[in-house]
Structure formats: C-alpha cells, structure tokens
C-alpha positions as semicolon CSV with decimal commas, in nm:
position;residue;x (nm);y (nm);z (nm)
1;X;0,000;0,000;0,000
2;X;0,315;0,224;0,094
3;X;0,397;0,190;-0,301
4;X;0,101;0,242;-0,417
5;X;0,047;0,607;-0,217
6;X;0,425;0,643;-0,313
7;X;0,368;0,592;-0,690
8;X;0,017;0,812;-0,660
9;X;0,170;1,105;-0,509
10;X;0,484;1,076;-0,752
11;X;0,224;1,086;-1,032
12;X;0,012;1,377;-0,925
13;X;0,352;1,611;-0,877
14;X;0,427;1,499;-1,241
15;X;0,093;1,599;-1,368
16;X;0,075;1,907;-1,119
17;X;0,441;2,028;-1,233
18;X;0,346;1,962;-1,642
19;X;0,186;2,295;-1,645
20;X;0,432;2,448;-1,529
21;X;0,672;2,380;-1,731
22;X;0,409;2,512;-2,016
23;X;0,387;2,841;-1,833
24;X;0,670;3,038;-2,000
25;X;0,551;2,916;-2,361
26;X;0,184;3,008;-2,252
27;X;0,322;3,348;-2,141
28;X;0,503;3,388;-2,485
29;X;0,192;3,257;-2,714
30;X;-0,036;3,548;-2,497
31;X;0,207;3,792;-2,623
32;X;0,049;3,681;-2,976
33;X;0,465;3,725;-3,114
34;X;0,294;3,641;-3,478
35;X;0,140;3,961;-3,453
36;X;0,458;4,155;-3,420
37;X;0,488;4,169;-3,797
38;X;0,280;4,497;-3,713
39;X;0,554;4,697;-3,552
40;X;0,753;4,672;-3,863
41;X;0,635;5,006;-3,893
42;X;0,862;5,084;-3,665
43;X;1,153;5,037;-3,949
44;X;1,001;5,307;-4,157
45;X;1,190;5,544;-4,050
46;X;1,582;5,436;-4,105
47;X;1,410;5,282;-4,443
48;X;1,309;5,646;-4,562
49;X;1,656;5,861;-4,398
50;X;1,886;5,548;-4,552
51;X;2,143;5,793;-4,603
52;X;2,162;5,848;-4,227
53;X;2,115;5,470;-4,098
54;X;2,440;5,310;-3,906
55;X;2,478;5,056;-3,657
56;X;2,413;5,237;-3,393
57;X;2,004;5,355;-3,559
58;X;1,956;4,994;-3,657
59;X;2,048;4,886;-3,258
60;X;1,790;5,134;-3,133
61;X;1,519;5,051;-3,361
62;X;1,551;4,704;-3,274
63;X;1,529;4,779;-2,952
64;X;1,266;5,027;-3,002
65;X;1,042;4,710;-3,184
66;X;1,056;4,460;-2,952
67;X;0,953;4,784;-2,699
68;X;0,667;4,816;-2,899
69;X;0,590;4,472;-2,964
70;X;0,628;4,392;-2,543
71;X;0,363;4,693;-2,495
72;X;0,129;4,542;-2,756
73;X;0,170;4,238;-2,628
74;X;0,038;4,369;-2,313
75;X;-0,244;4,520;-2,467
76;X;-0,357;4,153;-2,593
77;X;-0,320;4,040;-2,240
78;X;-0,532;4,318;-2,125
79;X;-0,788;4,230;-2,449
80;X;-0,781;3,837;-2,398
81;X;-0,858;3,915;-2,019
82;X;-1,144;4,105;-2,080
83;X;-1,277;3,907;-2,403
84;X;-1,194;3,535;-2,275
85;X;-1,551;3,473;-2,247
86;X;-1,666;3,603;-2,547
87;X;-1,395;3,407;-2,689
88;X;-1,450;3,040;-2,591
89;X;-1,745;3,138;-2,908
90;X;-1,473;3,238;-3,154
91;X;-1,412;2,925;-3,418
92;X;-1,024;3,029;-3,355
93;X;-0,983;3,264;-3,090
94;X;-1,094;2,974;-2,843
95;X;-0,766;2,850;-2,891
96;X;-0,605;3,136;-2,756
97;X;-0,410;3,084;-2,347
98;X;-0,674;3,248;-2,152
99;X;-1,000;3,119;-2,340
100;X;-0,901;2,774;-2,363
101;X;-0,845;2,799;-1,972
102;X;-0,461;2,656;-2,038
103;X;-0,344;3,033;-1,877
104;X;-0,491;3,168;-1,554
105;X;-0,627;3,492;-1,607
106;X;-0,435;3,650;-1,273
107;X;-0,127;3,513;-1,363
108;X;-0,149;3,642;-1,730
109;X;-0,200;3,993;-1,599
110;X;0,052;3,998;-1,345
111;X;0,296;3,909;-1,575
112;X;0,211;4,202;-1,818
113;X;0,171;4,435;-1,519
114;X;0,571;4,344;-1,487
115;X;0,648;4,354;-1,853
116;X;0,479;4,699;-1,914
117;X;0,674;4,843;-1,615
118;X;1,007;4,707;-1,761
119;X;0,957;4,824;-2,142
120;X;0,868;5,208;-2,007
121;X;1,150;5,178;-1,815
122;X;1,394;5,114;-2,064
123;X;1,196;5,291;-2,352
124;X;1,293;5,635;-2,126
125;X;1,662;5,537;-2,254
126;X;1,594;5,580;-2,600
127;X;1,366;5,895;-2,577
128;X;1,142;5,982;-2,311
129;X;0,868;6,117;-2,634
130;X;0,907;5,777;-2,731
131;X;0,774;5,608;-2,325
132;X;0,476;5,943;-2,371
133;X;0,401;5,775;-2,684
134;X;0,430;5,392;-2,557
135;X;0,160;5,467;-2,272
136;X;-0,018;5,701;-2,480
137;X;-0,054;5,325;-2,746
138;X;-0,129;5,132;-2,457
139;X;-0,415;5,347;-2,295
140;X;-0,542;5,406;-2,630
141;X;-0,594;5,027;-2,698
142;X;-0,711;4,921;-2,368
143;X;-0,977;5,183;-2,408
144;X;-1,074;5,009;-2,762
145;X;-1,090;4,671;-2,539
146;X;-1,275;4,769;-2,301
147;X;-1,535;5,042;-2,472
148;X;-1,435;5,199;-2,788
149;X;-1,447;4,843;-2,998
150;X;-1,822;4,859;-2,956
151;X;-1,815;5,165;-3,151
152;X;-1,944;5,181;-3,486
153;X;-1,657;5,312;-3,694
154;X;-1,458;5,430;-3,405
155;X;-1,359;5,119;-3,374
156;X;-1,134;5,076;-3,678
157;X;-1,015;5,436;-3,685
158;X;-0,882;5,299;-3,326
159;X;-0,689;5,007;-3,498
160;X;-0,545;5,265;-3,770
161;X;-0,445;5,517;-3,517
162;X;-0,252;5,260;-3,346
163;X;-0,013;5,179;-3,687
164;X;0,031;5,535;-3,670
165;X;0,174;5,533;-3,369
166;X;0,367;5,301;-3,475
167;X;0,505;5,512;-3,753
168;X;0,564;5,818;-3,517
169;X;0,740;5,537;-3,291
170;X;1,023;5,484;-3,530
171;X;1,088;5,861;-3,571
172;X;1,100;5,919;-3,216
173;X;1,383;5,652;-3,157
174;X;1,630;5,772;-3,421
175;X;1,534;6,124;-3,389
176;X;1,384;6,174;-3,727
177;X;1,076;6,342;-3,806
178;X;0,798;6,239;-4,057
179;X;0,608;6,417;-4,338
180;X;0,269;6,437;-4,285
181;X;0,197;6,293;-4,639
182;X;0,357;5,989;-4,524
183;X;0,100;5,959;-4,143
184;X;-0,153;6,018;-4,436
185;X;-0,085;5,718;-4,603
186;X;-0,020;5,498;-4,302
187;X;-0,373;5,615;-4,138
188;X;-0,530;5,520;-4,455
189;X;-0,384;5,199;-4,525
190;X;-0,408;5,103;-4,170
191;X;-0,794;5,205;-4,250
192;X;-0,763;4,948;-4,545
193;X;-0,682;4,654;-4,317
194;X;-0,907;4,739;-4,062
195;X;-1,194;4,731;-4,319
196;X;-1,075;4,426;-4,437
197;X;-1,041;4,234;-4,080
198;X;-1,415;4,356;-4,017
199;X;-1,545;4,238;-4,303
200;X;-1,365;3,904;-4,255
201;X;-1,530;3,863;-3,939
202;X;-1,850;3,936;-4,063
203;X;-1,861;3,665;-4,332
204;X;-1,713;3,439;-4,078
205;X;-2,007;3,506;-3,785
206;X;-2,269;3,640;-4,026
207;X;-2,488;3,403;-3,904
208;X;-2,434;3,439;-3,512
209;X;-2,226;3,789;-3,539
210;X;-2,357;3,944;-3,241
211;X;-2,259;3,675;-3,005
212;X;-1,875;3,717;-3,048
213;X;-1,839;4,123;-3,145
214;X;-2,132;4,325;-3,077
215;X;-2,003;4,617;-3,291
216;X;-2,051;4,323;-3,619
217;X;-2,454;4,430;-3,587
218;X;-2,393;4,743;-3,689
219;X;-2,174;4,697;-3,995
220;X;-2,296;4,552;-4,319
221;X;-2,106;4,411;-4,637
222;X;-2,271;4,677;-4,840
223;X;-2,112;4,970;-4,589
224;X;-1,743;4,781;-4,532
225;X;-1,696;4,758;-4,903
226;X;-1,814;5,117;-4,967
227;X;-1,563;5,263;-4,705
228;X;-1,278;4,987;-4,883
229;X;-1,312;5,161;-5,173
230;X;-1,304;5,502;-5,077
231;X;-1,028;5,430;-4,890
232;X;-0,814;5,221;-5,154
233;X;-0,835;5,525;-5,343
234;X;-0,743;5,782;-5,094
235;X;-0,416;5,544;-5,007
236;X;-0,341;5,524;-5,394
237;X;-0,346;5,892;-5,407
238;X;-0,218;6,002;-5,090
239;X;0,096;5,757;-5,146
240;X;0,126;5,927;-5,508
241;X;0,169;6,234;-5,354
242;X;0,379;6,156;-5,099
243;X;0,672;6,021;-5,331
244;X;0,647;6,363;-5,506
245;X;0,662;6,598;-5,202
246;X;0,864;6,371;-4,957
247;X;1,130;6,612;-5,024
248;X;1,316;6,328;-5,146
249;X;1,391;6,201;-5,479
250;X;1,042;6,219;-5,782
251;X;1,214;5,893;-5,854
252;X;1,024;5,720;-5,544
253;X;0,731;5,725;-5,767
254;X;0,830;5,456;-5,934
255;X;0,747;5,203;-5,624
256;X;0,372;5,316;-5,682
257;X;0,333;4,967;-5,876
258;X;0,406;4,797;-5,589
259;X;0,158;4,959;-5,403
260;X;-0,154;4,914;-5,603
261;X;-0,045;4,591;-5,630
262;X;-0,020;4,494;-5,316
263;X;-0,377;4,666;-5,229
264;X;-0,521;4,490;-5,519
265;X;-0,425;4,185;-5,455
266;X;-0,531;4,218;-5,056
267;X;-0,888;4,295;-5,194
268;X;-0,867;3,967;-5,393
269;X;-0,779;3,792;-5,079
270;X;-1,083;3,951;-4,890
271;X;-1,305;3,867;-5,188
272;X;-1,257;3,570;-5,337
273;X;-1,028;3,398;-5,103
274;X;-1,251;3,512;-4,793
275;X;-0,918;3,596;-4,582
276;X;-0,820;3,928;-4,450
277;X;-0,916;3,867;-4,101
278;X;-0,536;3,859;-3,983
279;X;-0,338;4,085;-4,188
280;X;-0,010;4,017;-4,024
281;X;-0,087;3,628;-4,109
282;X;-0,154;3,711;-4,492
283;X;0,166;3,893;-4,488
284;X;0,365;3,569;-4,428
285;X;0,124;3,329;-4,622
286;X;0,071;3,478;-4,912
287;X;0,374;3,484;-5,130
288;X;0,235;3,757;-5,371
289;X;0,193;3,962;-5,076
290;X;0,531;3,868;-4,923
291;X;0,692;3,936;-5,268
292;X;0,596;4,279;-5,286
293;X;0,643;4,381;-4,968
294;X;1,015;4,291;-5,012
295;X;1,042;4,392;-5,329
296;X;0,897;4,758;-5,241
297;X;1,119;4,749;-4,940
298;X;1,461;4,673;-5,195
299;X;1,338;4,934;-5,463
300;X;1,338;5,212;-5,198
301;X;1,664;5,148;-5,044
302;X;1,823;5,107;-5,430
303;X;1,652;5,434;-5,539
304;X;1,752;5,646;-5,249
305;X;2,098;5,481;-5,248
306;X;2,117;5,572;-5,632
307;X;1,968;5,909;-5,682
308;X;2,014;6,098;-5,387
C-alpha cells in the first residue's frame, strides 16, 4: 500500500508540475509574437533617412520594436482578459491561453503588469517622447478593449491610429521626423486593413455575429466595401503624392506599382479567397503579398541609395 500512495503522489507532482513547465511558452503565445509583424512600422523610418542609418540607428530601432511589440503584447493580455468569455465562441480565438483555460487569467496579468513596467523603463533610454508615446498606445488600446471596440466606426479608426503610432514610434527613436503625407498614407492603409479584418469577421459570424463582437450588428457588407473603396483610393493617391513631395527624390514614384499591387491583390484575398481577417498572417502566407512587400522594401533602399 506504501507503493502504491508512493507511486500516486509521484504521479500527481508529475501531472501538477506539467503545467508548469508550459507556463513560459503560454506566457510567450499570450504575447500573440505572430502579430509583431505589425511593428515593422517601426523600421520606416531608417528605411526612408537610408542615407543616415548606421549601426548604432539599426540597434535602437531594434530595440525600439521589440519595446513596442512587449507593450502590444500587453495590450492583448489586457484584451484576452477582458474578451476570454466572449472568446471560448470564436471558431479560432478559443484557442487562444486564456480562453481555452490553459493560462490563468491572474497570472497572465501579473505578468504584463511586470512587462509593461520594464519596457517604459527602458523605452525612457531611448527617448522619453518615445515612453509618452508607448503609454499614450497602450491606454489608447485598452480603451478600444474595453469600450471603444463597440463603436461603430470608431472602432477601426482605433486600430489605424494605433499603426500610426507606430510610424511616429520609429521617428522618435532615431530622432527623425515624418512628413505628414507619409502619417496620411499609413492612417489610410491602416484604415484598409481594418476594413478588411471587419469584413472578414462578418462573413465568418454572419450568421451568429452578435454573439462574439457586438459592434458586427452594426456593420454591413454593403457599408465595409463602400468605405474599402473610398479608402483604396485615398491610399493610392495620398501615397502618389507623398513620393512627389517627400522632399526626397520624384524617382520614389516609381514604387507606386508595388503599391496598387499589393492593395489589389489584398482585396482579392478579402473577396474571393474570404481571408483578410489577420493581416499580419496574410503577410507571411501569401507569397504575392510577401513578394511585394520585399520587393517595395529593396526598390526604396536602391533608389535612395542611387539618386540621392
């Protein structure tokens, strides 16, 4: 009998001690790090002053993107927390840590209690404008968890007003400031994908849309597609413009291909392939996509290298 209670309690501290073990990946996956494609943004800036880019930028904007991407991460803690119910509804997001019940909601917060504290901190290093603009990201988007995603249209000029800070982030490490043509175009193509991650999730809950996002009763396919296509053509333009007044080289006009492109083809995806719903997963899915984006990325460099 000794052996048997010997070999029970052995098992039960195995079993008991398994999820702990799973706690640091559990931490990471909340952190959602496939998301981080987003704070690319944040590269923007030594992309567009390449002249003035050395080891020493590149260091600090690295630094300044996982910053960003440890504040946003909190931000989906804070979300998750407040939407794990809602959630367990989701056909995907009921896989995420909290909703699945695999994370404990206190420990989850704790944790990004900790890590928001410890990004500020260090943030204040680079540029204390850049920490102002790190808790003024973080407020804004646990105000869209908690209220302003219920708001009819508020809701994705939230989302887009959060790649913009994004934008402003990378000038604000480096010390380089941005044209407003260029916020222009980042609003409005941040617009784009929020359009396009709405209307995702309406065709995916158009039946039941209310139970998961309550904002979803309010849009329409009709509306989302009107406000896509005033919006693809406010990005073409405004990104036309841009390359003309940058105060750079005309010559950055010729990357405007890759832009319609790559809008064109996201509307395809929304369309007729019925994705959109996470733009940071098309961007690593979809080679087309993927192509572009690296091929814009190598024809700015070589034209600013060239002919300024």
């Amino acid at each position: 009998m000794y052996q048997e209670v010997t070999h029970l309690s052995s098992t039960n501290t195995e079993s008991a001690a398994a999820p702990l073990r799973q706690l640091p990946m559990l931490l990471f996956r909340q952190l959602r790090p496939k998301q981080w494609t987003k704070n690319l943004l944040i590269f923007a800036a030594p992309l567009f002053s390449f002249e003035g880019v050395n080891p020493g930028v590149l260091f600090d904007t690295l630094i300044g993107f996982f910053l960003l991407s440890f504040v946003s991460g909190c931000v989906y803690i804070v979300n998750d927390y407040a939407d794990r119910e809602a959630d367990r509804n989701h056909p995907v997001k009921k896989y995420r840590p909290m909703a699945s019940g695999a994370l404990p909601p206190k420990l989850a917060i704790i944790f990004g209690a900790l890590l928001l504290i410890a990004s500020l901190a260090v943030s204040y290093l680079l540029n204390p404008l850049f920490t102002v603009l790190l808790v003024l990201y973080f407020a804004m988007n646990v105000a869209y968890s908690f209220r302003l995603k219920h708001v009819v249209i508020i809701d994705i000029m939230i989302i887009a007003a959060g790649f913009v800070l994004r934008a402003i982030a990378g000038g604000l490490v480096i010390h380089v400031p941005f044209t407003p043509w260029f916020l222009l175009c980042t609003m409005l193509l941040s617009l784009f994908l929020a359009i396009g991650k709405r209307r995702h999730e309406l065709h995916l809950l158009q039946h039941d849309k209310g139970s998961h996002r309550k904002v979803l009763d309010q849009y329409s396919f009709d509306l989302l597609d009107q406000m896509s296509s005033i919006v693809t053509t406010a990005t073409i333009i405004s990104y036309s413009l841009f390359t003309f007044t940058s105060g750079r080289t005309v010559h950055l006009m010729w990357t405007i291909p890759f832009v319609i492109y790559g809008m064109f083809r996201y509307l395809y995806l929304i369309h007729i392939e019925k994705k959109g719903g996470a733009p940071d997963r098309v961007l690593l899915e979809d080679t087309h996509i993927l192509v572009t984006v690296i091929l814009y990325v190598i024809s700015v460099i070589g034209i600013l290298v060239y002919f300024e």
